[in-house]
């Protein structure tokens, strides 16, 4: 490496690749996961021609949102997007044994979900576990590979006394040995500082033989700096969103990173002109979701103190408003780190963020710690979400579940097969095998969706019959 004028020059050319998150994490972070398929399709061709490493289009909260709010079949969304994306690999976020839900599901549900997701056109599965319990990721990695797709294992980034450099090195190595095709560092709260980013990515590049990717949220304002240091450390891929759907609680802006790396050995090769056209499109689309657009207009440095992602603060505000206790928000934010320590320092990502956050709010509202606990908190203490990163506070555990002994096995080992029951429930309304998986994942929401879909189809058939057609002679 040498210096030429004021520009750093290296003999090793290593273009950095970019995963576009606009169609999944971008609108999940900024617009409450409400973007409809009809607003995605007109721009897909341009995204497809941009030259991205992959496009993240599915998983996370999109599956639930399609069924619950958008009256869309999530499987149909994936199929349609696959037809329109001719060149770009499609990627999803898989919550390990939680699949795309908020609890652990039986292995038969996980297996079928992965099988039909690959069948419907997905290429890359980003697999994570909220507690970084690799036991909850192992089966997903294995099945994804068996189905011929790419298994990207994920280490969730957080800061605590037990999440040190050695933790990140050993966890990534374990995931590589499980068969991961690539590894991702996932900073969901936007708390990864530039120099820790450099150290972890450099350590991974020196010890792993698989590609390394970095996913950050812009919440604290540090993500672009973290990306630049990660690039210097040798990261292979970074996650960005198009500028009109970036920053705030979303990812860094694609165009900014492309410009920052232009004419360096890391040059992405992406065309800023084409990216600008994509951004202009989403600028107009975003206006149509103004009622859901609650993203902060500036960075939120509170996250650096409390490690509370932006979405959690929104939930706190809603919870406290309902209890006429909004003035207690500072107390709740201060309680979060204490609850998190009691719970063994889980990273604050779905579902552990909801578990810790709700308990912190309850503690403050009732004025006594752990006087009442949600079922999710009880199950967490029973070990049903997996192994916490550090031992839990025994005094807190005893107050929450008494003398119950927590389990020590992989939680899914205790779950009976769930597809037979889902098959029964979906039965009268089932059109395809994927419907059974939808019911297994969301038994409170999916059956109603399937029922309404069938009613709509019958109505259309009757209208056609009334009009008379070649299929329905009058």
Short mmCIF file of C-alpha atoms in Angstrom, two decimals:
data_model
loop_
_atom_site.label_atom_id
_atom_site.label_comp_id
_atom_site.label_asym_id
_atom_site.label_seq_id
_atom_site.Cartn_x
_atom_site.Cartn_y
_atom_site.Cartn_z
CA UNK A 1 0.00 0.00 0.00
CA UNK A 2 1.34 3.47 -0.88
CA UNK A 3 0.14 7.08 -0.94
CA UNK A 4 -0.20 8.94 -4.21
CA UNK A 5 -0.87 12.62 -3.61
CA UNK A 6 -3.70 12.66 -1.06
CA UNK A 7 -5.35 9.44 -2.27
CA UNK A 8 -4.68 6.07 -0.69
CA UNK A 9 -3.75 3.52 -3.33
CA UNK A 10 -3.42 -0.22 -2.88
CA UNK A 11 -2.23 -2.83 -5.32
CA UNK A 12 -5.03 -5.17 -4.18
CA UNK A 13 -8.24 -4.36 -6.01
CA UNK A 14 -11.23 -5.58 -4.02
CA UNK A 15 -14.55 -4.15 -5.19
CA UNK A 16 -17.13 -4.09 -2.43
CA UNK A 17 -20.56 -5.48 -3.25
CA UNK A 18 -23.87 -4.10 -1.97
CA UNK A 19 -27.08 -5.84 -0.88
CA UNK A 20 -30.11 -3.62 -1.46
CA UNK A 21 -32.52 -3.72 1.50
CA UNK A 22 -35.15 -1.26 0.22
CA UNK A 23 -37.85 -3.87 -0.45
CA UNK A 24 -37.55 -5.46 3.01
CA UNK A 25 -35.65 -3.79 5.83
CA UNK A 26 -35.88 -0.31 4.32
CA UNK A 27 -39.68 -0.13 4.49
CA UNK A 28 -39.82 -2.32 7.61
CA UNK A 29 -37.65 0.23 9.42
CA UNK A 30 -39.30 3.38 8.09
CA UNK A 31 -42.86 2.53 7.03
CA UNK A 32 -43.96 -0.18 9.49
CA UNK A 33 -43.50 -2.88 6.79
CA UNK A 34 -46.51 -1.56 4.91
CA UNK A 35 -45.17 -1.27 1.34
CA UNK A 36 -47.39 -3.15 -1.09
CA UNK A 37 -46.23 -5.31 -3.96
CA UNK A 38 -47.93 -3.00 -6.45
CA UNK A 39 -45.51 -0.23 -5.45
CA UNK A 40 -42.47 -2.50 -5.83
CA UNK A 41 -43.04 -3.97 -9.28
CA UNK A 42 -42.72 -0.80 -11.42
CA UNK A 43 -39.12 -0.27 -10.23
CA UNK A 44 -37.91 -3.89 -10.06
CA UNK A 45 -36.36 -3.85 -13.54
CA UNK A 46 -34.11 -0.92 -12.64
CA UNK A 47 -33.12 -2.48 -9.31
CA UNK A 48 -32.40 -5.71 -11.18
CA UNK A 49 -30.13 -3.87 -13.62
CA UNK A 50 -28.24 -1.96 -10.93
CA UNK A 51 -25.73 -4.75 -10.27
CA UNK A 52 -26.43 -5.48 -6.61
CA UNK A 53 -24.95 -8.52 -4.87
CA UNK A 54 -28.51 -9.40 -3.81
CA UNK A 55 -31.88 -7.81 -3.11
CA UNK A 56 -33.43 -8.43 0.30
CA UNK A 57 -37.13 -8.73 -0.49
CA UNK A 58 -38.71 -11.15 2.01
CA UNK A 59 -38.68 -12.41 5.58
CA UNK A 60 -38.41 -10.41 8.77
CA UNK A 61 -41.82 -8.87 9.44
CA UNK A 62 -42.97 -8.89 5.79
CA UNK A 63 -44.69 -12.29 6.02
CA UNK A 64 -46.81 -11.23 9.00
CA UNK A 65 -47.52 -7.80 7.54
CA UNK A 66 -48.74 -9.25 4.22
CA UNK A 67 -51.30 -11.45 5.97
CA UNK A 68 -52.28 -9.11 8.79
CA UNK A 69 -52.40 -5.69 7.14
CA UNK A 70 -51.98 -5.82 3.36
CA UNK A 71 -54.31 -8.68 2.39
CA UNK A 72 -51.48 -10.12 0.28
CA UNK A 73 -50.32 -13.70 0.09
CA UNK A 74 -46.62 -13.55 1.10
CA UNK A 75 -45.87 -16.60 -1.04
CA UNK A 76 -47.41 -14.94 -4.06
CA UNK A 77 -45.29 -11.84 -3.38
CA UNK A 78 -42.15 -13.96 -3.47
CA UNK A 79 -43.20 -15.74 -6.67
CA UNK A 80 -44.04 -12.50 -8.46
CA UNK A 81 -40.80 -10.81 -7.39
CA UNK A 82 -38.85 -13.86 -8.56
CA UNK A 83 -40.45 -13.60 -12.00
CA UNK A 84 -39.54 -9.92 -12.28
CA UNK A 85 -35.97 -10.20 -10.95
CA UNK A 86 -34.11 -11.83 -13.85
CA UNK A 87 -30.49 -11.32 -12.74
CA UNK A 88 -30.30 -10.50 -9.04
CA UNK A 89 -30.18 -13.05 -6.24
CA UNK A 90 -33.13 -12.72 -3.83
CA UNK A 91 -32.48 -12.74 -0.09
CA UNK A 92 -34.57 -13.05 3.07
CA UNK A 93 -34.17 -12.71 6.84
CA UNK A 94 -34.95 -15.96 8.68
CA UNK A 95 -35.27 -15.81 12.48
CA UNK A 96 -33.74 -19.26 12.98
CA UNK A 97 -36.16 -21.55 14.79
CA UNK A 98 -38.59 -18.59 15.04
CA UNK A 99 -38.82 -18.74 11.21
CA UNK A 100 -40.68 -15.45 10.45
CA UNK A 101 -42.68 -15.43 13.69
CA UNK A 102 -42.11 -14.55 17.33
CA UNK A 103 -41.76 -17.95 19.01
CA UNK A 104 -40.03 -21.23 18.35
CA UNK A 105 -41.72 -23.55 15.88
CA UNK A 106 -41.38 -27.29 15.45
CA UNK A 107 -38.77 -28.65 13.05
CA UNK A 108 -41.41 -29.82 10.56
CA UNK A 109 -42.62 -26.21 10.14
CA UNK A 110 -39.08 -24.88 9.70
CA UNK A 111 -38.18 -27.61 7.19
CA UNK A 112 -41.28 -27.10 5.03
CA UNK A 113 -40.94 -23.34 5.17
CA UNK A 114 -37.38 -23.50 3.84
CA UNK A 115 -38.28 -26.12 1.22
CA UNK A 116 -41.14 -24.06 -0.24
CA UNK A 117 -39.24 -20.78 0.04
CA UNK A 118 -36.47 -22.20 -2.15
CA UNK A 119 -39.09 -23.72 -4.47
CA UNK A 120 -40.67 -20.28 -4.89
CA UNK A 121 -37.37 -18.70 -5.91
CA UNK A 122 -35.32 -17.53 -2.94
CA UNK A 123 -31.52 -17.76 -3.16
CA UNK A 124 -29.97 -16.50 0.10
CA UNK A 125 -31.22 -17.11 3.64
CA UNK A 126 -29.79 -14.82 6.31
CA UNK A 127 -30.29 -16.88 9.47
CA UNK A 128 -30.04 -15.39 12.96
CA UNK A 129 -31.03 -16.16 16.52
CA UNK A 130 -31.96 -13.39 18.93
CA UNK A 131 -29.73 -14.86 21.66
CA UNK A 132 -26.90 -15.91 19.32
CA UNK A 133 -27.68 -19.46 20.45
CA UNK A 134 -26.18 -21.43 17.57
CA UNK A 135 -28.31 -24.47 18.47
CA UNK A 136 -31.33 -22.49 17.23
CA UNK A 137 -29.64 -21.90 13.86
CA UNK A 138 -28.07 -25.27 13.16
CA UNK A 139 -31.07 -27.01 11.63
CA UNK A 140 -31.96 -24.01 9.44
CA UNK A 141 -28.40 -23.90 8.08
CA UNK A 142 -28.48 -27.62 7.33
CA UNK A 143 -31.88 -27.61 5.61
CA UNK A 144 -31.11 -24.51 3.52
CA UNK A 145 -27.98 -26.21 2.22
CA UNK A 146 -29.85 -29.46 1.57
CA UNK A 147 -32.33 -27.52 -0.56
CA UNK A 148 -29.48 -26.04 -2.61
CA UNK A 149 -29.70 -22.44 -1.36
CA UNK A 150 -27.08 -20.21 0.28
CA UNK A 151 -27.02 -20.29 4.10
CA UNK A 152 -25.72 -17.03 5.53
CA UNK A 153 -25.26 -17.41 9.28
CA UNK A 154 -25.52 -14.28 11.39
CA UNK A 155 -23.96 -13.02 14.60
CA UNK A 156 -26.12 -10.34 16.21
CA UNK A 157 -24.00 -7.43 17.43
CA UNK A 158 -24.51 -6.05 20.89
CA UNK A 159 -22.42 -4.55 23.70
CA UNK A 160 -22.17 -6.18 27.11
CA UNK A 161 -19.57 -7.60 29.50
CA UNK A 162 -19.81 -10.99 27.74
CA UNK A 163 -19.91 -9.80 24.11
CA UNK A 164 -16.21 -9.21 23.60
CA UNK A 165 -13.87 -9.75 20.64
CA UNK A 166 -13.35 -13.42 21.53
CA UNK A 167 -17.12 -14.00 21.57
CA UNK A 168 -17.50 -12.72 18.01
CA UNK A 169 -14.53 -14.74 16.80
CA UNK A 170 -15.59 -18.02 18.41
CA UNK A 171 -19.27 -17.73 17.45
CA UNK A 172 -18.46 -17.04 13.80
CA UNK A 173 -16.03 -19.95 13.72
CA UNK A 174 -18.66 -22.28 15.18
CA UNK A 175 -21.17 -21.19 12.53
CA UNK A 176 -18.63 -21.74 9.76
CA UNK A 177 -18.03 -25.25 11.09
CA UNK A 178 -21.80 -25.85 10.99
CA UNK A 179 -21.62 -25.33 7.25
CA UNK A 180 -22.49 -21.63 6.79
CA UNK A 181 -21.74 -20.41 3.27
CA UNK A 182 -21.11 -16.85 4.47
CA UNK A 183 -21.26 -14.90 7.72
CA UNK A 184 -22.98 -11.62 8.57
CA UNK A 185 -22.53 -9.23 11.48
CA UNK A 186 -25.99 -7.79 12.20
CA UNK A 187 -26.13 -4.46 14.01
CA UNK A 188 -29.89 -4.01 14.37
CA UNK A 189 -29.69 -1.17 16.91
CA UNK A 190 -27.12 0.98 15.10
CA UNK A 191 -24.58 0.85 17.93
CA UNK A 192 -21.56 -0.57 16.08
CA UNK A 193 -18.76 1.99 16.26
CA UNK A 194 -16.19 2.23 13.43
CA UNK A 195 -13.20 0.72 15.22
CA UNK A 196 -14.98 -2.33 16.70
CA UNK A 197 -16.36 -2.87 13.17
CA UNK A 198 -12.80 -2.85 11.82
CA UNK A 199 -11.53 -5.23 14.51
CA UNK A 200 -14.32 -7.80 14.17
CA UNK A 201 -14.34 -7.83 10.34
CA UNK A 202 -10.54 -7.98 10.19
CA UNK A 203 -10.54 -10.84 12.70
CA UNK A 204 -13.14 -12.72 10.67
CA UNK A 205 -11.29 -12.20 7.39
CA UNK A 206 -8.13 -13.60 9.00
CA UNK A 207 -9.77 -16.65 10.58
CA UNK A 208 -12.71 -17.57 8.33
CA UNK A 209 -12.60 -18.96 4.82
CA UNK A 210 -16.11 -17.79 3.83
CA UNK A 211 -17.36 -14.34 2.67
CA UNK A 212 -18.20 -11.73 5.30
CA UNK A 213 -21.10 -9.25 5.17
CA UNK A 214 -22.06 -6.32 7.41
CA UNK A 215 -25.59 -5.10 8.17
CA UNK A 216 -26.03 -1.88 10.16
CA UNK A 217 -28.88 0.47 10.94
CA UNK A 218 -28.20 4.19 10.78
CA UNK A 219 -30.05 4.97 14.04
CA UNK A 220 -27.11 6.50 15.96
CA UNK A 221 -25.47 8.08 12.89
CA UNK A 222 -22.41 5.81 12.98
CA UNK A 223 -23.28 3.20 10.34
CA UNK A 224 -21.57 4.80 7.33
CA UNK A 225 -18.38 5.25 9.35
CA UNK A 226 -18.60 1.62 10.50
CA UNK A 227 -19.02 0.55 6.86
CA UNK A 228 -15.96 2.50 5.73
CA UNK A 229 -13.77 0.92 8.41
CA UNK A 230 -15.23 -2.51 7.61
CA UNK A 231 -14.36 -1.96 3.94
CA UNK A 232 -10.78 -1.20 4.95
CA UNK A 233 -10.81 -4.41 7.01
CA UNK A 234 -11.82 -6.44 3.95
CA UNK A 235 -15.60 -6.87 4.22
CA UNK A 236 -17.06 -8.48 1.09
CA UNK A 237 -20.62 -7.09 1.13
CA UNK A 238 -22.43 -4.23 2.89
CA UNK A 239 -26.19 -3.68 3.24
CA UNK A 240 -27.58 -0.36 1.99
CA UNK A 241 -30.98 1.12 1.12
CA UNK A 242 -31.65 3.53 -1.72
CA UNK A 243 -31.26 7.09 -0.36
CA UNK A 244 -34.98 7.98 -0.27
CA UNK A 245 -35.54 4.89 1.92
CA UNK A 246 -32.29 5.10 3.92
CA UNK A 247 -30.84 6.67 7.08
CA UNK A 248 -32.90 7.25 10.24
CA UNK A 249 -33.60 3.69 11.50
CA UNK A 250 -32.93 2.18 8.06
CA UNK A 251 -29.54 1.38 6.48
CA UNK A 252 -26.91 3.79 5.12
CA UNK A 253 -27.70 5.26 1.69
CA UNK A 254 -26.50 3.25 -1.29
CA UNK A 255 -25.50 6.32 -3.32
CA UNK A 256 -23.40 7.77 -0.49
CA UNK A 257 -21.41 4.54 -0.10
CA UNK A 258 -21.00 4.18 -3.88
CA UNK A 259 -19.67 7.76 -4.10
CA UNK A 260 -17.39 7.29 -1.07
CA UNK A 261 -15.76 4.21 -2.61
CA UNK A 262 -15.59 5.51 -6.19
CA UNK A 263 -12.10 5.60 -7.74
CA UNK A 264 -10.67 3.55 -4.89
CA UNK A 265 -9.66 -0.13 -4.97
CA UNK A 266 -13.05 -0.84 -3.35
CA UNK A 267 -15.10 0.85 -6.11
CA UNK A 268 -18.53 -0.84 -6.28
CA UNK A 269 -18.90 -0.15 -9.98
CA UNK A 270 -22.55 0.85 -9.51
CA UNK A 271 -24.02 3.62 -11.68
CA UNK A 272 -25.04 6.68 -9.63
CA UNK A 273 -27.31 7.84 -12.44
CA UNK A 274 -29.40 4.67 -12.34
CA UNK A 275 -29.43 4.70 -8.53
CA UNK A 276 -30.72 8.27 -8.63
CA UNK A 277 -33.65 7.17 -10.83
CA UNK A 278 -34.50 4.40 -8.33
CA UNK A 279 -34.32 6.89 -5.47
CA UNK A 280 -36.63 9.35 -7.25
CA UNK A 281 -39.20 6.57 -7.66
CA UNK A 282 -39.20 5.65 -3.96
CA UNK A 283 -39.36 9.31 -2.95
CA UNK A 284 -42.81 9.44 -4.54
CA UNK A 285 -43.86 6.01 -3.23
CA UNK A 286 -42.92 6.97 0.34
CA UNK A 287 -45.37 9.86 0.27
CA UNK A 288 -48.21 7.35 -0.08
CA UNK A 289 -47.29 5.80 3.28
CA UNK A 290 -47.14 9.05 5.26
CA UNK A 291 -49.49 7.69 7.95
CA UNK A 292 -46.95 4.97 8.79
CA UNK A 293 -43.85 7.12 8.31
CA UNK A 294 -42.91 7.69 11.93
CA UNK A 295 -39.16 7.55 11.48
CA UNK A 296 -37.17 10.09 13.45
CA UNK A 297 -35.97 12.93 11.26
CA UNK A 298 -32.60 12.96 13.02
CA UNK A 299 -30.20 10.46 14.54
CA UNK A 300 -31.10 9.01 17.92
CA UNK A 301 -28.08 8.97 20.21
CA UNK A 302 -30.19 7.53 23.07
CA UNK A 303 -29.56 4.16 21.45
CA UNK A 304 -25.89 4.45 22.40
CA UNK A 305 -26.82 4.77 26.06
CA UNK A 306 -29.67 2.26 26.29
CA UNK A 307 -29.14 0.06 23.17
CA UNK A 308 -32.84 0.52 22.49
CA UNK A 309 -33.67 0.29 18.75
CA UNK A 310 -35.98 2.97 17.32
CA UNK A 311 -38.95 0.60 17.04
CA UNK A 312 -38.79 -0.16 20.75
CA UNK A 313 -39.07 3.51 21.67
CA UNK A 314 -42.22 3.78 19.51
CA UNK A 315 -43.68 0.77 21.36
CA UNK A 316 -42.84 2.33 24.73
CA UNK A 317 -44.58 5.57 23.77
CA UNK A 318 -47.74 3.66 22.76
CA UNK A 319 -47.70 1.48 25.91
CA UNK A 320 -47.18 4.43 28.23
CA UNK A 321 -49.81 6.55 26.49
CA UNK A 322 -52.38 3.80 27.11
CA UNK A 323 -51.49 3.88 30.81
CA UNK A 324 -51.40 7.70 30.97
CA UNK A 325 -47.77 7.35 31.97
CA UNK A 326 -45.85 8.92 29.08
CA UNK A 327 -43.93 11.06 31.58
CA UNK A 328 -42.27 7.83 32.77
CA UNK A 329 -40.50 7.20 29.44
CA UNK A 330 -37.06 8.24 30.82
CA UNK A 331 -37.51 5.77 33.71
CA UNK A 332 -38.45 2.97 31.29
CA UNK A 333 -35.41 3.67 29.10
CA UNK A 334 -33.21 3.55 32.19
CA UNK A 335 -34.83 0.28 33.30
CA UNK A 336 -34.12 -1.51 30.01
CA UNK A 337 -30.37 -2.05 30.66
CA UNK A 338 -31.14 -3.32 34.17
CA UNK A 339 -33.68 -5.86 32.91
CA UNK A 340 -31.30 -6.87 30.15
CA UNK A 341 -28.54 -7.54 32.69
CA UNK A 342 -30.97 -9.61 34.79
CA UNK A 343 -31.84 -11.61 31.66
CA UNK A 344 -28.22 -12.45 30.81
CA UNK A 345 -27.55 -9.64 28.30
CA UNK A 346 -29.65 -10.75 25.31
CA UNK A 347 -29.18 -8.62 22.17
CA UNK A 348 -32.21 -6.37 21.72
CA UNK A 349 -33.60 -7.81 18.50
CA UNK A 350 -36.93 -9.57 17.76
CA UNK A 351 -38.22 -11.20 19.93
CA UNK A 352 -35.87 -10.46 22.86
CA UNK A 353 -36.30 -6.69 22.36
CA UNK A 354 -40.06 -7.05 22.91
CA UNK A 355 -39.54 -9.39 25.88
CA UNK A 356 -37.08 -7.10 27.67
CA UNK A 357 -38.84 -3.88 26.67
CA UNK A 358 -42.31 -4.93 27.81
CA UNK A 359 -40.94 -6.12 31.16
CA UNK A 360 -39.08 -2.85 31.69
CA UNK A 361 -42.30 -0.91 31.06
CA UNK A 362 -44.28 -3.15 33.45
CA UNK A 363 -41.65 -2.74 36.18
CA UNK A 364 -41.84 1.05 35.95
CA UNK A 365 -45.64 1.30 35.63
CA UNK A 366 -46.28 -0.99 38.62
CA UNK A 367 -43.47 0.59 40.68
CA UNK A 368 -42.05 -2.82 41.63
CA UNK A 369 -39.59 -4.93 39.68
CA UNK A 370 -41.00 -8.27 38.43
CA UNK A 371 -44.23 -7.95 40.44
CA UNK A 372 -45.89 -9.13 37.24
CA UNK A 373 -44.35 -10.85 34.20
CA UNK A 374 -45.68 -11.64 30.74
CA UNK A 375 -45.91 -15.23 29.49
CA UNK A 376 -43.03 -14.46 27.11
CA UNK A 377 -40.84 -13.37 30.02
CA UNK A 378 -41.74 -16.54 31.94
CA UNK A 379 -40.91 -18.69 28.92
CA UNK A 380 -37.63 -16.83 28.45
CA UNK A 381 -36.68 -17.64 32.04
CA UNK A 382 -37.74 -21.26 31.48
CA UNK A 383 -35.22 -21.46 28.62
CA UNK A 384 -37.84 -21.78 25.88
CA UNK A 385 -36.14 -19.14 23.72
CA UNK A 386 -32.70 -20.65 24.07
CA UNK A 387 -29.58 -20.18 26.15
CA UNK A 388 -28.99 -16.58 27.31
CA UNK A 389 -25.51 -15.20 26.53
CA UNK A 390 -24.72 -14.99 30.27
CA UNK A 391 -26.33 -16.53 33.37
CA UNK A 392 -29.57 -14.81 34.38
CA UNK A 393 -30.05 -13.09 37.74
CA UNK A 394 -31.29 -15.99 39.90
CA UNK A 395 -33.20 -13.71 42.24
CA UNK A 396 -35.15 -12.26 39.30
CA UNK A 397 -35.71 -15.71 37.81
CA UNK A 398 -37.09 -17.02 41.10
CA UNK A 399 -39.47 -14.08 41.37
CA UNK A 400 -40.70 -14.73 37.81
CA UNK A 401 -41.01 -18.56 37.67
CA UNK A 402 -40.52 -19.64 41.28
CA UNK A 403 -38.80 -23.00 41.72
CA UNK A 404 -39.28 -24.19 38.13
CA UNK A 405 -36.13 -25.61 36.61
CA UNK A 406 -35.24 -24.10 33.23
CA UNK A 407 -34.65 -26.47 30.32
CA UNK A 408 -31.13 -27.00 29.06
CA UNK A 409 -31.84 -28.61 25.67
CA UNK A 410 -32.53 -26.93 22.34
CA UNK A 411 -36.10 -25.58 22.80
CA UNK A 412 -37.40 -27.06 19.52
CA UNK A 413 -36.52 -30.56 20.78
CA UNK A 414 -39.56 -30.29 23.06
CA UNK A 415 -42.04 -29.16 20.37
CA UNK A 416 -44.26 -31.79 18.77
CA UNK A 417 -44.81 -31.63 14.98
CA UNK A 418 -47.18 -28.74 14.20
CA UNK A 419 -48.06 -29.28 10.53
CA UNK A 420 -50.78 -31.94 11.05
CA UNK A 421 -52.93 -29.53 13.08
CA UNK A 422 -52.25 -26.68 10.63
CA UNK A 423 -53.27 -28.99 7.76
CA UNK A 424 -56.62 -29.59 9.45
CA UNK A 425 -57.21 -25.88 10.06
CA UNK A 426 -56.25 -24.88 6.52
CA UNK A 427 -58.18 -27.78 4.98
CA UNK A 428 -61.37 -26.16 3.69
CA UNK A 429 -59.57 -23.07 2.39
CA UNK A 430 -56.31 -24.56 1.18
CA UNK A 431 -55.27 -23.87 -2.42
CA UNK A 432 -51.61 -24.86 -2.20
CA UNK A 433 -49.21 -26.55 0.29
CA UNK A 434 -47.77 -23.18 1.33
CA UNK A 435 -51.13 -22.26 2.89
CA UNK A 436 -50.55 -24.92 5.57
CA UNK A 437 -47.22 -23.30 6.47
CA UNK A 438 -48.89 -19.89 6.73
CA UNK A 439 -51.45 -21.32 9.18
CA UNK A 440 -48.75 -23.07 11.22
CA UNK A 441 -46.81 -19.81 11.54
CA UNK A 442 -49.75 -17.47 12.19
CA UNK A 443 -52.75 -19.51 13.40
CA UNK A 444 -54.58 -16.39 14.58
CA UNK A 445 -54.24 -14.51 11.29
CA UNK A 446 -53.71 -16.86 8.34
CA UNK A 447 -57.03 -18.82 8.49
CA UNK A 448 -59.01 -15.58 8.20
CA UNK A 449 -56.84 -14.51 5.25
CA UNK A 450 -57.43 -17.85 3.50
CA UNK A 451 -61.18 -17.65 4.21
CA UNK A 452 -61.44 -14.15 2.72
CA UNK A 453 -59.36 -15.19 -0.28
CA UNK A 454 -61.75 -18.06 -1.00
CA UNK A 455 -64.82 -15.83 -0.54
CA UNK A 456 -63.36 -13.33 -2.99
CA UNK A 457 -62.69 -16.07 -5.52
CA UNK A 458 -66.24 -17.43 -5.23
CA UNK A 459 -67.62 -13.91 -5.71
CA UNK A 460 -65.56 -13.44 -8.89
CA UNK A 461 -66.69 -16.83 -10.21
CA UNK A 462 -70.34 -15.96 -9.56
CA UNK A 463 -69.98 -12.60 -11.30
CA UNK A 464 -68.41 -14.27 -14.33
CA UNK A 465 -71.19 -16.85 -14.39
CA UNK A 466 -73.84 -14.11 -14.22
CA UNK A 467 -72.22 -12.23 -17.10
CA UNK A 468 -71.90 -15.35 -19.20
CA UNK A 469 -68.52 -16.30 -20.67
CA UNK A 470 -66.88 -19.09 -22.56
CA UNK A 471 -66.18 -20.75 -19.21
CA UNK A 472 -69.60 -20.02 -17.72
CA UNK A 473 -72.18 -20.13 -20.56
CA UNK A 474 -75.24 -18.09 -19.67
#
